[in-house]
Short mmCIF file of C-alpha atoms in Angstrom, two decimals:
data_model
loop_
_atom_site.label_atom_id
_atom_site.label_comp_id
_atom_site.label_asym_id
_atom_site.label_seq_id
_atom_site.Cartn_x
_atom_site.Cartn_y
_atom_site.Cartn_z
CA MET A 1 0.04 -0.01 0.01
CA PRO A 2 1.49 3.40 -0.98
CA ARG A 3 2.47 5.69 1.94
CA ASN A 4 -0.37 8.28 1.35
CA GLN A 5 -2.88 5.38 1.43
CA HIS A 6 -1.28 4.24 4.59
CA THR A 7 -1.77 7.75 6.04
CA GLN A 8 -5.46 7.82 5.00
CA TYR A 9 -6.04 4.38 6.52
CA TYR A 10 -4.43 5.19 9.82
CA THR A 11 -6.26 8.49 9.91
CA VAL A 12 -9.53 6.57 9.78
CA ILE A 13 -8.36 4.18 12.49
CA LEU A 14 -7.19 6.97 14.82
CA ASN A 15 -10.40 8.93 14.26
CA GLN A 16 -12.43 5.91 15.16
CA CYS A 17 -10.28 5.26 18.30
CA LEU A 18 -10.58 8.91 19.43
CA ARG A 19 -14.45 8.93 18.60
CA GLU A 20 -14.80 5.96 20.92
CA LEU A 21 -12.74 7.92 23.56
CA PHE A 22 -14.38 11.26 23.39
CA GLN A 23 -17.69 10.37 21.95
CA GLU A 24 -17.43 12.88 19.31
CA LYS A 25 -15.50 13.15 15.92
CA PRO A 26 -12.03 14.66 16.42
CA GLU A 27 -10.01 16.34 13.76
CA VAL A 28 -6.63 14.98 12.80
CA VAL A 29 -4.45 17.95 12.14
CA ALA A 30 -1.15 16.28 11.55
CA LEU A 31 -0.22 12.60 11.06
CA GLN A 32 3.26 11.63 9.99
CA PHE A 33 4.72 8.18 10.53
CA ILE A 34 5.92 5.10 8.66
CA ALA A 35 3.49 2.13 8.68
CA ARG A 36 4.85 -1.45 8.31
CA GLN A 37 1.62 -3.52 8.82
CA ARG A 38 -2.00 -3.10 8.49
CA ILE A 39 -4.05 -2.74 11.78
CA GLU A 40 -6.86 -5.15 11.80
CA TYR A 41 -9.71 -3.15 13.40
CA ASN A 42 -13.08 -4.20 14.67
CA LYS A 43 -15.22 -1.21 14.07
CA THR A 44 -17.95 -2.44 16.53
CA GLY A 45 -15.57 -2.98 19.32
CA SER A 46 -15.56 -1.07 22.67
CA LEU A 47 -13.03 1.45 23.65
CA VAL A 48 -11.00 -1.20 25.46
CA LYS A 49 -11.14 -3.56 22.46
CA VAL A 50 -10.10 -0.73 20.14
CA PHE A 51 -6.88 0.00 21.99
CA THR A 52 -6.33 -3.59 22.82
CA GLN A 53 -6.44 -4.43 19.08
CA CYS A 54 -4.19 -1.47 18.30
CA ALA A 55 -1.71 -2.49 20.97
CA THR A 56 -1.54 -6.17 20.16
CA SER A 57 -1.61 -6.17 16.33
CA SER A 58 -0.01 -2.84 15.31
CA SER A 59 3.50 -2.41 14.11
CA ILE A 60 4.23 1.19 13.97
CA GLU A 61 7.55 3.00 13.96
CA LYS A 62 7.99 6.74 14.57
CA SER A 63 11.49 7.92 14.45
CA GLY A 64 10.94 10.97 16.69
CA GLU A 65 8.22 12.38 14.45
CA ARG A 66 5.48 14.29 16.36
CA LEU A 67 1.96 13.21 16.04
CA VAL A 68 -0.36 16.03 16.77
CA LEU A 69 -4.07 15.31 17.34
CA GLU A 70 -6.76 17.88 18.04
CA ASN A 71 -10.08 17.38 19.77
CA ARG A 72 -10.93 20.99 20.94
CA GLN A 73 -7.39 20.87 22.29
CA GLN A 74 -3.98 19.59 21.26
CA PHE A 75 -2.02 16.89 22.98
CA TYR A 76 1.34 15.42 21.94
CA ILE A 77 1.92 11.72 21.88
CA PHE A 78 5.01 9.81 20.82
CA VAL A 79 4.63 6.33 19.47
CA LYS A 80 7.92 4.48 19.71
CA GLY A 81 7.21 1.02 18.41
CA ASP A 82 5.10 -2.14 18.39
CA GLY A 83 2.50 -2.25 21.17
CA ASP A 84 2.74 1.35 22.22
CA PHE A 85 -0.83 2.19 21.44
CA THR A 86 -1.52 0.94 24.97
CA ARG A 87 0.68 3.92 26.17
CA PHE A 88 -1.08 6.18 23.61
CA ALA A 89 -4.51 5.29 24.99
CA SER A 90 -3.34 5.76 28.61
CA ASP A 91 -1.83 9.25 27.78
CA ALA A 92 -4.87 10.29 25.77
CA LEU A 93 -7.18 9.49 28.74
CA ARG A 94 -5.02 11.29 31.23
CA ASN A 95 -4.45 14.35 29.07
CA ALA A 96 -8.12 14.73 27.94
CA PRO A 97 -10.47 17.20 29.56
CA ARG A 98 -12.47 15.55 32.32
CA SER A 99 -15.80 16.34 30.66
CA HIS A 100 -17.43 17.04 27.34
CA GLY A 101 -20.71 18.79 27.82
CA LYS A 102 -22.64 16.88 30.42
CA ARG A 103 -20.78 13.60 29.84
CA LYS A 104 -18.11 12.85 32.47
CA ILE A 105 -15.09 10.70 31.58
CA SER A 106 -14.20 8.31 34.45
CA CYS A 107 -10.68 7.44 35.26
CA THR A 108 -8.71 5.03 37.45
CA GLU A 109 -6.50 6.25 40.21
CA ILE A 110 -2.87 5.82 39.25
CA THR A 111 -0.58 4.06 41.91
CA GLN A 112 2.45 3.12 39.77
CA ILE A 113 4.63 6.23 40.03
CA VAL A 114 8.23 7.17 39.39
CA PHE A 115 9.01 10.66 40.56
CA ILE A 116 12.59 11.98 39.51
CA LYS A 117 13.45 14.33 42.34
CA THR A 118 15.49 17.24 41.20
CA HIS A 119 17.24 19.65 43.59
CA LYS A 120 15.93 22.94 44.80
CA THR A 121 12.72 22.81 42.74
CA ALA A 122 10.03 22.21 45.40
CA SER A 123 10.72 18.53 44.84
CA THR A 124 10.72 17.80 48.56
CA THR A 125 7.21 19.19 48.91
CA THR A 126 6.09 17.23 45.86
CA ASN A 127 7.74 14.16 47.19
CA SER A 128 5.90 14.46 50.45
CA ILE A 129 2.58 14.59 48.62
CA ILE A 130 3.41 11.33 46.66
CA GLN A 131 4.80 9.62 49.84
CA ARG A 132 1.72 10.50 51.86
CA PHE A 133 -0.55 9.15 49.01
CA GLY A 134 1.38 5.93 48.95
CA TYR A 135 1.58 5.50 52.72
CA ASN A 136 -2.18 6.00 53.15
CA ARG A 137 -2.81 3.27 50.58
CA SER A 138 -0.17 0.80 51.86
CA LEU A 139 1.62 0.92 48.66
CA ALA A 140 5.17 -0.57 48.33
CA PHE A 141 8.08 1.93 48.20
CA ALA A 142 11.49 1.31 46.58
CA LEU A 143 14.05 2.98 48.88
CA PRO A 144 17.84 3.27 49.02
CA LYS A 145 19.53 0.73 51.29
CA LYS A 146 21.32 3.58 53.11
CA GLY A 147 20.25 7.13 53.77
CA HIS A 148 17.54 8.74 51.70
CA HIS A 149 19.45 9.27 48.46
CA PHE A 150 20.42 6.75 45.71
CA ASP A 151 23.83 7.32 44.36
CA GLU A 152 23.37 10.32 42.21
CA GLN A 153 26.98 10.12 40.77
CA GLN A 154 25.75 7.00 38.76
CA PRO A 155 22.59 6.26 36.71
CA PHE A 156 19.98 4.55 38.85
CA SER A 157 20.40 0.74 39.12
CA HIS A 158 17.64 -1.42 40.41
CA GLY A 159 20.15 -3.55 42.35
CA LYS A 160 20.47 -0.75 45.05
CA LEU A 161 17.05 -1.10 46.63
CA GLN A 162 15.37 -1.58 49.99
CA TYR A 163 11.64 -1.57 50.18
CA GLN A 164 9.03 -0.61 52.84
CA ARG A 165 6.42 -3.32 52.60
CA PRO A 166 7.52 -6.69 51.15
CA PRO A 167 5.43 -7.40 47.91
CA SER A 168 2.96 -10.15 48.55
CA ASN A 169 4.91 -12.64 46.43
CA GLN A 170 8.12 -12.87 44.52
CA SER A 171 6.60 -11.76 41.17
CA ALA A 172 4.96 -8.65 42.73
CA HIS A 173 6.45 -5.19 41.98
CA PHE A 174 6.87 -2.02 43.79
CA ASN A 175 4.40 0.93 43.35
CA ILE A 176 6.41 4.07 43.98
CA ILE A 177 10.04 5.33 43.81
CA ALA A 178 10.51 9.01 44.69
CA SER A 179 13.95 9.33 46.31
CA HIS A 180 16.85 11.44 44.92
CA MET A 181 18.48 9.50 42.05
CA THR A 182 19.81 9.95 38.59
CA TYR A 183 17.22 9.11 35.96
CA ASN A 184 17.72 5.85 34.07
CA ARG A 185 14.56 4.66 32.35
CA PRO A 186 15.48 1.07 31.50
CA GLU A 187 16.48 0.34 35.08
CA LEU A 188 13.55 2.16 36.67
CA ASP A 189 11.10 0.22 34.37
CA LYS A 190 12.42 -3.01 36.04
CA VAL A 191 11.42 -1.64 39.42
CA ILE A 192 8.09 0.11 38.66
CA PRO A 193 6.57 -1.42 35.56
CA ASN A 194 3.92 0.56 33.71
CA ALA A 195 4.58 3.57 35.79
CA THR A 196 3.64 7.19 35.22
CA TYR A 197 6.91 9.24 35.08
CA ILE A 198 6.93 12.67 36.74
CA THR A 199 9.53 15.29 37.46
CA ILE A 200 9.70 18.91 38.47
CA ILE A 201 11.88 21.79 37.16
CA ARG A 202 12.40 25.51 38.02
CA SER A 203 13.45 28.63 36.38
CA PRO A 204 17.28 28.11 36.01
CA VAL A 205 18.40 31.38 37.49
CA GLN A 206 16.37 31.07 40.64
CA ARG A 207 17.14 27.35 41.00
CA PHE A 208 20.93 28.03 40.69
CA GLU A 209 20.88 30.83 43.28
CA SER A 210 18.96 28.56 45.71
CA ALA A 211 21.32 25.60 45.21
CA PHE A 212 24.37 27.75 45.52
CA SER A 213 23.03 29.03 48.86
CA PHE A 214 21.54 25.73 50.15
CA PHE A 215 24.65 23.54 49.52
CA GLU A 216 26.94 26.35 50.81
CA TYR A 217 29.25 26.51 47.84
CA ALA A 218 30.64 29.83 48.97
CA SER A 219 32.35 28.25 52.01
CA LYS A 220 33.56 25.42 49.90
CA PHE A 221 35.25 27.96 47.54
CA ASP A 222 36.50 30.14 50.45
CA LEU A 223 34.43 33.15 49.02
CA ASN A 224 33.66 36.13 51.18
CA GLU A 225 29.94 36.17 51.73
CA GLY A 226 30.02 39.88 52.21
CA GLU A 227 31.32 40.49 48.67
CA ASN A 228 28.39 38.54 47.05
CA ALA A 229 29.98 35.19 46.65
CA LEU A 230 27.65 34.15 43.86
CA LYS A 231 28.69 37.08 41.66
CA GLU A 232 32.33 36.44 42.41
CA PHE A 233 31.88 32.77 41.47
CA MET A 234 30.08 33.53 38.18
CA LYS A 235 33.12 35.52 36.97
CA GLU A 236 35.23 32.35 36.81
CA PRO A 237 32.84 29.35 37.53
CA ASP A 238 35.10 26.70 35.77
CA LYS A 239 38.14 27.77 37.99
CA TYR A 240 36.15 27.04 41.16
CA VAL A 241 34.36 23.88 40.02
CA THR A 242 37.66 21.95 39.47
CA LYS A 243 38.13 22.26 43.22
CA LEU A 244 35.03 20.20 43.98
CA ARG A 245 34.82 16.55 44.16
CA GLY A 246 31.81 14.10 44.50
CA ARG A 247 28.18 14.55 44.07
CA LYS A 248 28.06 18.25 44.61
CA SER A 249 30.57 19.00 41.80
CA PHE A 250 28.45 17.73 38.92
CA LEU A 251 25.18 18.96 40.47
CA LEU A 252 26.35 22.66 40.37
CA ARG A 253 26.15 23.21 36.58
CA ASN A 254 22.99 22.11 34.84
CA GLY A 255 21.79 20.38 37.92
CA MET A 256 18.35 19.57 36.63
CA SER A 257 19.56 18.08 33.37
CA VAL A 258 22.26 15.99 35.10
CA ILE A 259 19.79 14.46 37.43
CA LEU A 260 17.44 13.77 34.46
CA GLY A 261 20.21 11.72 32.80
CA PHE A 262 22.25 14.39 30.92
CA ASP A 263 25.98 13.46 30.56
CA HIS A 264 27.77 16.32 32.44
CA ARG A 265 30.70 15.88 30.03
CA PHE A 266 28.59 17.73 27.30
CA HIS A 267 27.46 20.91 29.00
CA ASP A 268 28.03 23.00 25.81
CA ASN A 269 27.07 20.45 23.18
CA ASP A 270 23.93 21.65 21.51
CA SER A 271 23.38 18.28 19.88
CA ALA A 272 23.60 16.38 23.10
CA ILE A 273 21.29 18.81 24.81
CA ASN A 274 18.63 18.58 22.14
CA GLU A 275 18.90 14.80 22.12
CA MET A 276 18.29 14.77 25.93
CA ILE A 277 15.20 16.99 25.61
CA ASP A 278 13.83 14.95 22.85
CA ARG A 279 14.32 11.76 24.90
CA LEU A 280 12.67 13.26 27.97
CA ASP A 281 9.81 14.55 25.98
CA ARG A 282 9.10 11.01 24.84
CA GLU A 283 9.62 9.36 28.15
CA LEU A 284 8.12 11.61 30.81
CA ASP A 285 4.41 11.82 31.36
CA LEU A 286 4.38 15.05 33.18
CA VAL A 287 6.90 17.74 33.97
CA LEU A 288 5.80 20.03 36.76
CA ILE A 289 7.14 23.63 37.13
CA SER A 290 7.70 24.89 40.61
CA ASP A 291 7.32 28.51 39.47
CA TYR A 292 3.63 27.61 38.94
CA PHE A 293 3.37 25.02 41.70
CA ASP A 294 -0.40 25.08 42.44
CA GLU A 295 -1.12 24.99 38.80
CA SER A 296 1.31 22.02 38.50
CA LEU A 297 -0.56 20.11 41.17
CA VAL A 298 -3.77 20.50 39.46
CA LEU A 299 -2.37 19.08 36.32
CA LEU A 300 -0.85 16.26 38.47
CA LYS A 301 -4.26 15.55 40.07
CA ASN A 302 -5.76 15.36 36.56
CA ALA A 303 -2.91 13.03 35.21
CA LEU A 304 -2.94 10.64 38.18
CA CYS A 305 -6.79 10.80 38.64
CA TRP A 306 -6.29 11.66 42.40
CA LYS A 307 -8.71 13.61 44.68
CA LEU A 308 -8.18 17.21 45.63
CA ASP A 309 -7.22 16.26 49.25
CA ASP A 310 -4.33 13.93 47.99
CA LEU A 311 -2.49 17.01 46.69
CA LEU A 312 -2.43 19.04 49.98
CA TYR A 313 0.82 19.96 51.44
CA ILE A 314 2.69 22.09 54.03
CA SER A 315 5.84 23.81 52.90
CA LYS A 316 8.88 22.72 54.87
CA PHE A 317 12.43 24.16 54.94
CA ILE A 318 11.72 27.73 54.33
CA ARG A 319 14.96 29.52 53.50
CA THR A 320 16.13 32.42 55.56
CA ASP A 321 16.51 35.79 53.95
CA ILE A 322 20.20 36.01 55.03
CA LYS A 323 20.97 33.02 52.86
CA ARG A 324 19.61 34.77 49.66
CA TYR A 325 21.98 36.28 47.07
CA PRO A 326 20.97 39.37 45.10
CA ILE A 327 20.86 38.66 41.40
CA SER A 328 21.56 41.47 39.01
CA LYS A 329 20.78 41.35 35.28
CA SER A 330 24.49 40.76 34.50
CA VAL A 331 24.66 37.87 37.05
CA ALA A 332 21.52 36.33 35.70
CA LYS A 333 22.89 36.53 32.19
CA MET A 334 26.07 34.67 33.36
CA ILE A 335 24.00 32.00 35.11
CA LEU A 336 21.93 31.37 31.99
CA LYS A 337 25.02 31.11 29.82
CA TRP A 338 26.73 28.64 32.13
CA ASN A 339 23.65 26.50 32.55
CA LYS A 340 22.68 26.14 28.83
CA ALA A 341 21.25 22.62 29.05
CA ASP A 342 18.93 23.63 32.02
CA VAL A 343 17.81 26.81 30.14
CA LYS A 344 16.83 24.74 27.03
CA LEU A 345 15.18 22.16 29.18
CA TYR A 346 13.11 24.70 31.05
CA GLU A 347 12.12 26.55 27.89
CA HIS A 348 10.96 23.36 26.16
CA PHE A 349 8.94 21.98 29.04
CA ASN A 350 7.53 25.47 29.97
CA LYS A 351 5.93 25.46 26.56
CA THR A 352 4.51 21.81 26.93
CA PHE A 353 3.32 22.86 30.38
CA TRP A 354 1.05 25.61 29.07
CA LYS A 355 -0.15 23.37 26.25
CA LYS A 356 -1.34 20.90 28.95
CA VAL A 357 -3.06 23.72 30.71
CA HIS A 358 -4.83 24.71 27.53
CA SER A 359 -5.71 20.98 26.92
CA TYR A 360 -7.23 20.79 30.44
CA GLY A 361 -10.12 22.94 29.32
CA ALA A 362 -12.08 25.90 30.61
CA ASP A 363 -12.34 24.49 34.15
CA PHE A 364 -8.64 24.74 34.88
CA TYR A 365 -8.45 28.04 36.71
CA LYS A 366 -11.61 27.34 38.55
CA ASP A 367 -10.03 24.07 39.74
CA VAL A 368 -6.93 26.02 40.73
CA ARG A 369 -8.96 28.51 42.82
CA GLU A 370 -10.84 25.57 44.44
CA TYR A 371 -7.52 23.87 45.17
CA ARG A 372 -5.97 27.00 46.77
CA THR A 373 -9.05 27.47 48.94
CA ARG A 374 -8.85 23.85 50.23
CA LEU A 375 -5.08 24.14 50.66
CA GLN A 376 -5.40 27.22 52.83
CA GLU A 377 -8.04 25.48 54.90
CA PHE A 378 -5.65 22.49 55.40
CA GLN A 379 -2.71 24.62 56.28
CA GLU A 380 -4.68 26.68 58.77
CA ASP A 381 -5.85 23.45 60.47
CA CYS A 382 -2.21 22.16 60.76
CA VAL A 383 0.23 24.97 61.55
CA GLU A 384 0.43 28.29 63.26
CA MET A 385 0.11 30.61 60.12
CA ASN A 386 3.12 33.00 59.69
CA THR A 387 4.94 31.28 62.55
CA THR A 388 8.04 29.19 62.09
CA GLU A 389 10.88 27.60 64.16
CA PRO A 390 14.50 27.26 63.19
CA LYS A 391 15.50 23.90 61.69
CA SER A 392 19.10 24.94 61.14
CA GLY A 393 21.12 28.05 60.33
CA ARG A 394 19.82 27.76 56.70
CA VAL A 395 16.10 26.99 56.98
CA TYR A 396 12.93 27.39 59.17
CA VAL A 397 10.06 24.98 59.41
CA PRO A 398 6.32 25.76 60.13
CA LEU A 399 5.22 25.38 63.73
CA MET A 400 2.68 22.65 64.03
CA LYS A 401 -0.51 23.19 66.08
CA ALA A 402 -0.91 21.20 69.24
CA ASN A 403 -4.11 19.75 68.13
CA ALA A 404 -3.02 18.95 64.55
CA SER A 405 -4.42 15.87 62.99
CA ALA A 406 -2.50 12.73 62.04
CA GLU A 407 -2.74 13.78 58.34
CA CYS A 408 -1.17 17.16 59.29
CA ARG A 409 1.63 15.42 61.08
CA LEU A 410 2.30 13.10 58.21
CA ALA A 411 2.34 16.03 55.79
CA LEU A 412 5.07 17.69 57.95
CA ILE A 413 7.44 14.65 58.03
CA ASP A 414 10.65 15.49 56.06
CA ASN A 415 12.05 13.12 53.44
CA ALA A 416 14.75 11.62 55.58
CA HIS A 417 12.49 10.90 58.54
CA PHE A 418 9.75 9.49 56.22
CA HIS A 419 12.42 7.04 54.84
CA ASP A 420 13.36 6.03 58.37
CA MET A 421 9.73 5.40 59.22
CA LEU A 422 9.14 3.25 56.09
CA LYS A 423 12.27 1.27 56.76
CA GLN A 424 11.27 0.70 60.37
CA GLU A 425 7.87 -0.49 59.30
CA ALA A 426 9.34 -2.77 56.67
CA LYS A 427 11.58 -4.33 59.53
CA GLU A 428 8.52 -4.71 61.81
CA ASN A 429 6.51 -6.27 58.94
CA TYR A 430 9.31 -8.74 58.16
CA ASN A 431 9.53 -9.77 61.73
CA LEU A 432 5.76 -10.24 62.06
CA ILE A 433 5.73 -12.39 58.81
CA LYS A 434 8.70 -14.35 60.05
CA HIS A 435 6.95 -14.92 63.46
CA HIS A 436 3.71 -15.90 61.71
CA THR A 437 5.55 -18.32 59.48
CA LEU A 438 7.35 -20.03 62.40
CA LEU A 439 4.04 -20.29 64.27
CA MET A 440 2.43 -22.06 61.25
CA GLN A 441 5.39 -24.39 60.96
CA THR A 442 5.33 -25.24 64.55
CA LYS A 443 1.52 -25.82 64.38
CA ASN A 444 1.88 -28.11 61.28
CA THR A 445 4.72 -30.10 62.86
CA SER A 446 2.66 -30.64 66.04
CA HIS A 447 -0.34 -31.76 64.07
CA SER A 448 1.75 -34.23 62.06
CA SER A 449 3.07 -35.84 65.24
CA PHE A 450 -0.36 -37.21 66.39
CA PRO A 451 -1.09 -40.77 65.36
CA HIS A 452 -3.68 -41.35 62.64
CA LYS A 453 -6.89 -43.10 63.51
CA GLY A 454 -7.98 -46.14 61.53
#
């Protein structure tokens, strides 16, 4: 079949699939791919059958070409190879508006989650939301064996795990991984199969200033704080970086991109940067932006089919003013130039973020207002508003009310203590299971010692 006939044929198939999905006829505005095999399609099949058929019998290859479908909105889907129409259907359902006229589209709560935790991007707050969600549902967490970070100097490896609740059997998988790590999709797929992949990024200038302050780079470089250490550093950043070793050395420059799998040897390589962004655009389901945090959480609620109360949070680790550096236009320009990969990363996903907002539909800002109202109520119930207590010389934490609920207290647990709590529960669960197994073995042995009648 000639390629243009292939295109017409698949246009019909995709129109039918989306008609089943949205109960109305969509318009395909762009459709470019190479077809290798006909899709046998049952026109009378249900939505599930439609996408099952597409997933099991299709053979479609798209070499990075973008497929743009429009149904009163645009959403971008990458089809990578055989069987990926299952992913296509899942993404379409998650990215679709929640209603069309009076018709509501139901969805299923997502519990398989990989959260790639970047530094100084509100990732700790986001992580606490995900952890609380999983804890309240007794989901299984994949955790580092030591501490609360995986080794960020190496791509993530599934061999470096400890988990909170043992899966029910040897074939069971974990549900959530959300600790600091360096993104490595093939290895993460082994731990959390069929997961929704999420990360969060921040405006590169503000993120860099925050990281420079939080990790106390000035003292590591023997820079005088009173002379604006950040400005002094940015005059000759490469000279100072060579003095660093270990994890903090490669996280200083293009810190978001490096955590997302970018090879830090290619900071100035445009081709490598573009390749990273294309890969992440294909592989990540949702990229949140901390500069628009509440808006991001409304998108997250939509993508994961969670309830409003699942997304409530209490900000922890509020940075003191004395730990903030002034940023002039000239310093900001130097930061942007030195963090080229992070700048391109942010620019790309900032665009896709607002496309998702547009795709959400007319109710988006109403949902944001509703969320902020509920968030304020939750925070007022939990903490003394506008009152903090020192956590260290660098940050303050909110002061919890004496009568705060268990949910409030769970929301205020920091990442390190949450890991400790999960690991302790894992140990207790293991001992309980071991004790129960020994009791059963003893019981069976004692029963078998009695003589049989007859």
